[in-house]
PDB file of C-alpha atoms in Angstrom:
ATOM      1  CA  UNK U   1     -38.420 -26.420 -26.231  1.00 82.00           C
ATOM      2  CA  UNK U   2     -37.085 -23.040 -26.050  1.00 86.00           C
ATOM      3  CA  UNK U   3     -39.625 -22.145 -23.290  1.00 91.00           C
ATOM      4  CA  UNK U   4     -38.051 -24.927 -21.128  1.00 93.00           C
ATOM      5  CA  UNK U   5     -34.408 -24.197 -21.350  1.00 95.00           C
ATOM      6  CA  UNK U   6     -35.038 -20.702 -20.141  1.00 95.00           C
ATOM      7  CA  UNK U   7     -36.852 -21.874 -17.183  1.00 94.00           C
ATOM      8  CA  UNK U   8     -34.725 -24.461 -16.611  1.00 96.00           C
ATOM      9  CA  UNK U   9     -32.316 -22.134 -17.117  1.00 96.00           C
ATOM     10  CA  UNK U  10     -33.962 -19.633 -14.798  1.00 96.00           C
ATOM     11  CA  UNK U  11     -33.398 -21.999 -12.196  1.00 96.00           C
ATOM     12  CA  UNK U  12     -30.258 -22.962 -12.224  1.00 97.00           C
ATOM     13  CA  UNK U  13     -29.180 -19.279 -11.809  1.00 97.00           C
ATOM     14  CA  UNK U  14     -31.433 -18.481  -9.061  1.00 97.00           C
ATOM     15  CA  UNK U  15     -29.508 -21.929  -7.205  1.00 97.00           C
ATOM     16  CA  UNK U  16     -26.332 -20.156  -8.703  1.00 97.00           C
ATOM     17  CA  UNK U  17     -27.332 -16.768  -6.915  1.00 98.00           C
ATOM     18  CA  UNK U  18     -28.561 -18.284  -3.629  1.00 98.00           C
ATOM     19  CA  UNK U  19     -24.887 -19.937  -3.206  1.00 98.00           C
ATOM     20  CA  UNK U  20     -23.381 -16.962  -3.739  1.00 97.00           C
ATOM     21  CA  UNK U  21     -25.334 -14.924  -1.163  1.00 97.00           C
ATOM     22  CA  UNK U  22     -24.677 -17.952   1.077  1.00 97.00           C
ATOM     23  CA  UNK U  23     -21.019 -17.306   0.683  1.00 97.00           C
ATOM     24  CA  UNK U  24     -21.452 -14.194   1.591  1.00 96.00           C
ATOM     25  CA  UNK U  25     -22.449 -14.793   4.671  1.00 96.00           C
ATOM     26  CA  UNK U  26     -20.276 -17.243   5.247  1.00 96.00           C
ATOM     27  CA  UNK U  27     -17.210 -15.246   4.284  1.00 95.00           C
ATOM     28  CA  UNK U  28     -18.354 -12.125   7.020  1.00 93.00           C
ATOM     29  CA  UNK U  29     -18.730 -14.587   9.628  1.00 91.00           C
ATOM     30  CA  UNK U  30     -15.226 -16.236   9.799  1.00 87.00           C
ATOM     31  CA  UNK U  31     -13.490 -13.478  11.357  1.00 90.00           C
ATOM     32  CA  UNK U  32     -16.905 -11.594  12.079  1.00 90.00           C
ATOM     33  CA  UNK U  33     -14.862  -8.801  13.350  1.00 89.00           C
ATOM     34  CA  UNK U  34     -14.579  -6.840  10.371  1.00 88.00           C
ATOM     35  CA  UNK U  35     -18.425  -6.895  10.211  1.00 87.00           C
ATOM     36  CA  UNK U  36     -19.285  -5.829  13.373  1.00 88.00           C
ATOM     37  CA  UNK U  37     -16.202  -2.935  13.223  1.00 87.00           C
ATOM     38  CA  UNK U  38     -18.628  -1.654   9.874  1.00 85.00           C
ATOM     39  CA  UNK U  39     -21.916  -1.288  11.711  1.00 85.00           C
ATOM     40  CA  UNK U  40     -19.721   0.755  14.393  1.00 88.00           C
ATOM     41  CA  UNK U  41     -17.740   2.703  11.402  1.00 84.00           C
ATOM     42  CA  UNK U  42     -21.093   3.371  10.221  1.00 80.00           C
ATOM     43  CA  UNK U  43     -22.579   4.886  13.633  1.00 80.00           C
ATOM     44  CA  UNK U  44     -24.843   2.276  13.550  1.00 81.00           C
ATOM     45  CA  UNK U  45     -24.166   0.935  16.525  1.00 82.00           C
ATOM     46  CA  UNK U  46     -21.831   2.067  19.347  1.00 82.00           C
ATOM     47  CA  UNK U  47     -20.124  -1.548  19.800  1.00 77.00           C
ATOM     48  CA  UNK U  48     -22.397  -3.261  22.111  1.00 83.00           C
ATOM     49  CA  UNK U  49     -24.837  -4.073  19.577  1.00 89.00           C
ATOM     50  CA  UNK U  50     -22.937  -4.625  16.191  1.00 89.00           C
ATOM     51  CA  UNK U  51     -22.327  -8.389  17.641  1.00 89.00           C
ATOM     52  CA  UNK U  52     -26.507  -8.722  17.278  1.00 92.00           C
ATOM     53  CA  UNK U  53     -26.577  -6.586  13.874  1.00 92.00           C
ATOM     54  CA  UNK U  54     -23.806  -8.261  12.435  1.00 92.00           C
ATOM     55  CA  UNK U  55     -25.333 -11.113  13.106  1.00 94.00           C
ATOM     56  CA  UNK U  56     -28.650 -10.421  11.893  1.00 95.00           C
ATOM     57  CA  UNK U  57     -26.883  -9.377   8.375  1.00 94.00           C
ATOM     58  CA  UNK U  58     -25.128 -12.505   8.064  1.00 96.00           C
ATOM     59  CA  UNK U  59     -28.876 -14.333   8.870  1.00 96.00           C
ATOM     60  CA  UNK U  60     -30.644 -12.546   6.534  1.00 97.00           C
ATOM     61  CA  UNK U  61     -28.024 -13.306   3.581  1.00 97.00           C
ATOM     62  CA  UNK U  62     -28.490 -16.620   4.129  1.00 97.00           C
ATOM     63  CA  UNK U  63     -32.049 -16.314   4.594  1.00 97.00           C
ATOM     64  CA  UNK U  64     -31.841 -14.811   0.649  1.00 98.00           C
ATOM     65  CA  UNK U  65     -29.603 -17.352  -0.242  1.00 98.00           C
ATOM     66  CA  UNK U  66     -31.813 -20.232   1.093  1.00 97.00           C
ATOM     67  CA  UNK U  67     -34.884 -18.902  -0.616  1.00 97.00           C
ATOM     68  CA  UNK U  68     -33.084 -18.336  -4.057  1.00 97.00           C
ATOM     69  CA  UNK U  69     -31.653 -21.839  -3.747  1.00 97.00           C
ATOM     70  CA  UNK U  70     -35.510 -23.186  -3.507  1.00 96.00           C
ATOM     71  CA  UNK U  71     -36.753 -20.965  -5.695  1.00 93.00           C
ATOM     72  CA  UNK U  72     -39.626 -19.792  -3.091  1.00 93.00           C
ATOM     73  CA  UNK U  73     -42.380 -17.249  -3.660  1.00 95.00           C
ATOM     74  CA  UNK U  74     -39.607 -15.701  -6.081  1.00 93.00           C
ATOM     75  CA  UNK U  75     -42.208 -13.543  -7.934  1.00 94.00           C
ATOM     76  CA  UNK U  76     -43.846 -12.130  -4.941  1.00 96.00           C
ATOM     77  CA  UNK U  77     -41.252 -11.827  -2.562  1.00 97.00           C
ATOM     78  CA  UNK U  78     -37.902 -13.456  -2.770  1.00 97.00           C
ATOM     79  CA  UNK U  79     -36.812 -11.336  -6.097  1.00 97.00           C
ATOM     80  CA  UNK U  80     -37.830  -8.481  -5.330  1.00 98.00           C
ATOM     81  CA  UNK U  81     -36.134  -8.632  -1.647  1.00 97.00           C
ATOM     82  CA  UNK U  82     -33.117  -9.525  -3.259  1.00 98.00           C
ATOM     83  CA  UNK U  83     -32.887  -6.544  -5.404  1.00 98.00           C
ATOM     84  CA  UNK U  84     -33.927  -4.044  -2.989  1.00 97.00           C
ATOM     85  CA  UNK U  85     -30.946  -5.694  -0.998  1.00 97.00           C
ATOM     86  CA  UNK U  86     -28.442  -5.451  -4.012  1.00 98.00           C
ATOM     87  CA  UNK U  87     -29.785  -1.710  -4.854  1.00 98.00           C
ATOM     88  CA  UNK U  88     -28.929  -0.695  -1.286  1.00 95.00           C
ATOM     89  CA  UNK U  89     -25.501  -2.650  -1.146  1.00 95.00           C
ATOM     90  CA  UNK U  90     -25.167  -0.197  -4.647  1.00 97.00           C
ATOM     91  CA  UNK U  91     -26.063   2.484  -3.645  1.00 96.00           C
ATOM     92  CA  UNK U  92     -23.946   2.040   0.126  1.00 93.00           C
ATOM     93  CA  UNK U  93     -20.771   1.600  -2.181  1.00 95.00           C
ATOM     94  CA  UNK U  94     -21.519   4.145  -4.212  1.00 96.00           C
ATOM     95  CA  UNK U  95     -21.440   6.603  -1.040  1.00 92.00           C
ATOM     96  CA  UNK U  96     -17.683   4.577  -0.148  1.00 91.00           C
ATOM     97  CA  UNK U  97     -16.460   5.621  -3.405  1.00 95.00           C
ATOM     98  CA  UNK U  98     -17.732   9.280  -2.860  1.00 95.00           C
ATOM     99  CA  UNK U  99     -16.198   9.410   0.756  1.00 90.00           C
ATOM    100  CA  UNK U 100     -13.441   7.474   0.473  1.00 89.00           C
ATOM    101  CA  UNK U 101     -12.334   6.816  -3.254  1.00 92.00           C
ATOM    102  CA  UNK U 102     -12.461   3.512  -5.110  1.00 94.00           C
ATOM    103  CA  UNK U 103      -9.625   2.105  -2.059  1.00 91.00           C
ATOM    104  CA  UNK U 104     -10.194  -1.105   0.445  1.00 86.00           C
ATOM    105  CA  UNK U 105     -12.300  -4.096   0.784  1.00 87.00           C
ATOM    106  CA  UNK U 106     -15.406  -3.445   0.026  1.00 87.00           C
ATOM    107  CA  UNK U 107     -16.737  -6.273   2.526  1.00 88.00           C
ATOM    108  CA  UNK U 108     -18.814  -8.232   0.071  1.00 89.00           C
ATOM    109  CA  UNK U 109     -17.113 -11.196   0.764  1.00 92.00           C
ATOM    110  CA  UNK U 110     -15.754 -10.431   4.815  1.00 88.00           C
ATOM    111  CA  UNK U 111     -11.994 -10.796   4.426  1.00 88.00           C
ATOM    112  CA  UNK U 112     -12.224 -13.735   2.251  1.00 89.00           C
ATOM    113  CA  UNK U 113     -11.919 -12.444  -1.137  1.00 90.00           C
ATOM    114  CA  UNK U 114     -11.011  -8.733  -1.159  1.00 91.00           C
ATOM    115  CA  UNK U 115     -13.042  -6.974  -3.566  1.00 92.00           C
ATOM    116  CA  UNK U 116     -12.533  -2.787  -4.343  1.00 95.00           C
ATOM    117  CA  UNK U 117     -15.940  -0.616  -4.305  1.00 95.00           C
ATOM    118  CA  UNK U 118     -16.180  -0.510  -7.514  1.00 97.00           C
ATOM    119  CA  UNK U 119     -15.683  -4.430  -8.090  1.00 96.00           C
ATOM    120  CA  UNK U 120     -18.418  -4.757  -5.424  1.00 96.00           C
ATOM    121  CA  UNK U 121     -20.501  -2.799  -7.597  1.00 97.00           C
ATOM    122  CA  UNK U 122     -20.041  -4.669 -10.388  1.00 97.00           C
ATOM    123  CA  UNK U 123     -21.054  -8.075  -9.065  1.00 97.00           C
ATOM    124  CA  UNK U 124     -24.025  -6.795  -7.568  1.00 97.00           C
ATOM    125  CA  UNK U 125     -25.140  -5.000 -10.792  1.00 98.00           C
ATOM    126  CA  UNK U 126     -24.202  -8.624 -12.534  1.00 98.00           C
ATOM    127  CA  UNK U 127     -26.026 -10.621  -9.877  1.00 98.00           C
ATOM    128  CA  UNK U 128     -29.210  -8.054 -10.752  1.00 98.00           C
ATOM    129  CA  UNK U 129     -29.466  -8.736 -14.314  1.00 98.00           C
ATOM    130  CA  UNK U 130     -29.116 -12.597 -13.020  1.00 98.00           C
ATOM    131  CA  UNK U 131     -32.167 -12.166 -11.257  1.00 97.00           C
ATOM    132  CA  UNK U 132     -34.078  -9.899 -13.542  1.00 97.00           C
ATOM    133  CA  UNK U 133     -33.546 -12.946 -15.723  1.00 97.00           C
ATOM    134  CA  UNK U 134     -34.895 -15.558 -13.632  1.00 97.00           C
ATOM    135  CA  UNK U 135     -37.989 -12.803 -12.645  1.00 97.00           C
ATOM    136  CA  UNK U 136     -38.917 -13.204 -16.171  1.00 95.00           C
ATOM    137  CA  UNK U 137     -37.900 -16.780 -17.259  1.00 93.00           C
ATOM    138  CA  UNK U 138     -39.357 -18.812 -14.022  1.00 86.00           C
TER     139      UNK U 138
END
């Protein structure tokens, strides 16, 4: 009995996670302006292409998304994506707070919801121990 509410459990919060990477994504792309302006901030692109990379962010968030929200190949692939994803959005606020200080939107959520570095931090260190649960629970 115990064994099923922790999977069931398990997969309720990997639905929970998915939606909130889809929000994400949806968040960045209405205005999408910010998000391109951070690629170019970044000197990762020189303006032209930070409509395509942009983009390509927003598509692959809600590629994560969809794949949490059907629990696909979590074990093998979707998981670990996800938290090589949420150890680089750490570790990329991490460097805002060292250049910058703890001030501004972090961009997690576009314009949407306006979240400090350090708040931005903390979700994504919440959503991984979300998904280290559902790694070992599914």
């Amino acid at each position: 009995m115990k064994n099923k509410i922790l999977k069931v459990s398990a997969v309720i919060l990997s639905i929970l996670c998915g939606l909130i990477f889809i929000l994400s994504a949806l968040t960045k792309l209405f205005p999408i302006e910010p998000f391109e302006y951070t690629f170019v901030e970044l000197g990762l692109s020189n303006g032209k292409d930070a409509g395509g990379m942009a983009r390509g962010g927003i598509g692959f968030e809600f590629a994560c998304g969809g794949l949490l929200i059907l629990n696909l190949w979590l074990k093998r692939f979707t998981i670990p994506l996800v938290a090589f994803t949420l150890t680089a959005f750490i570790i990329y606020l991490i460097a805002q707070i060292l250049h910058y200080g703890n001030t501004g939107n972090c961009g997690c959520f576009g314009t949407f919801f306006v979240f400090t570095p350090l708040e931005g931090i903390l979700k994504n260190l919440a959503l991984l121990a979300v998904i280290a649960f559902v790694y070992f629970f599914h």
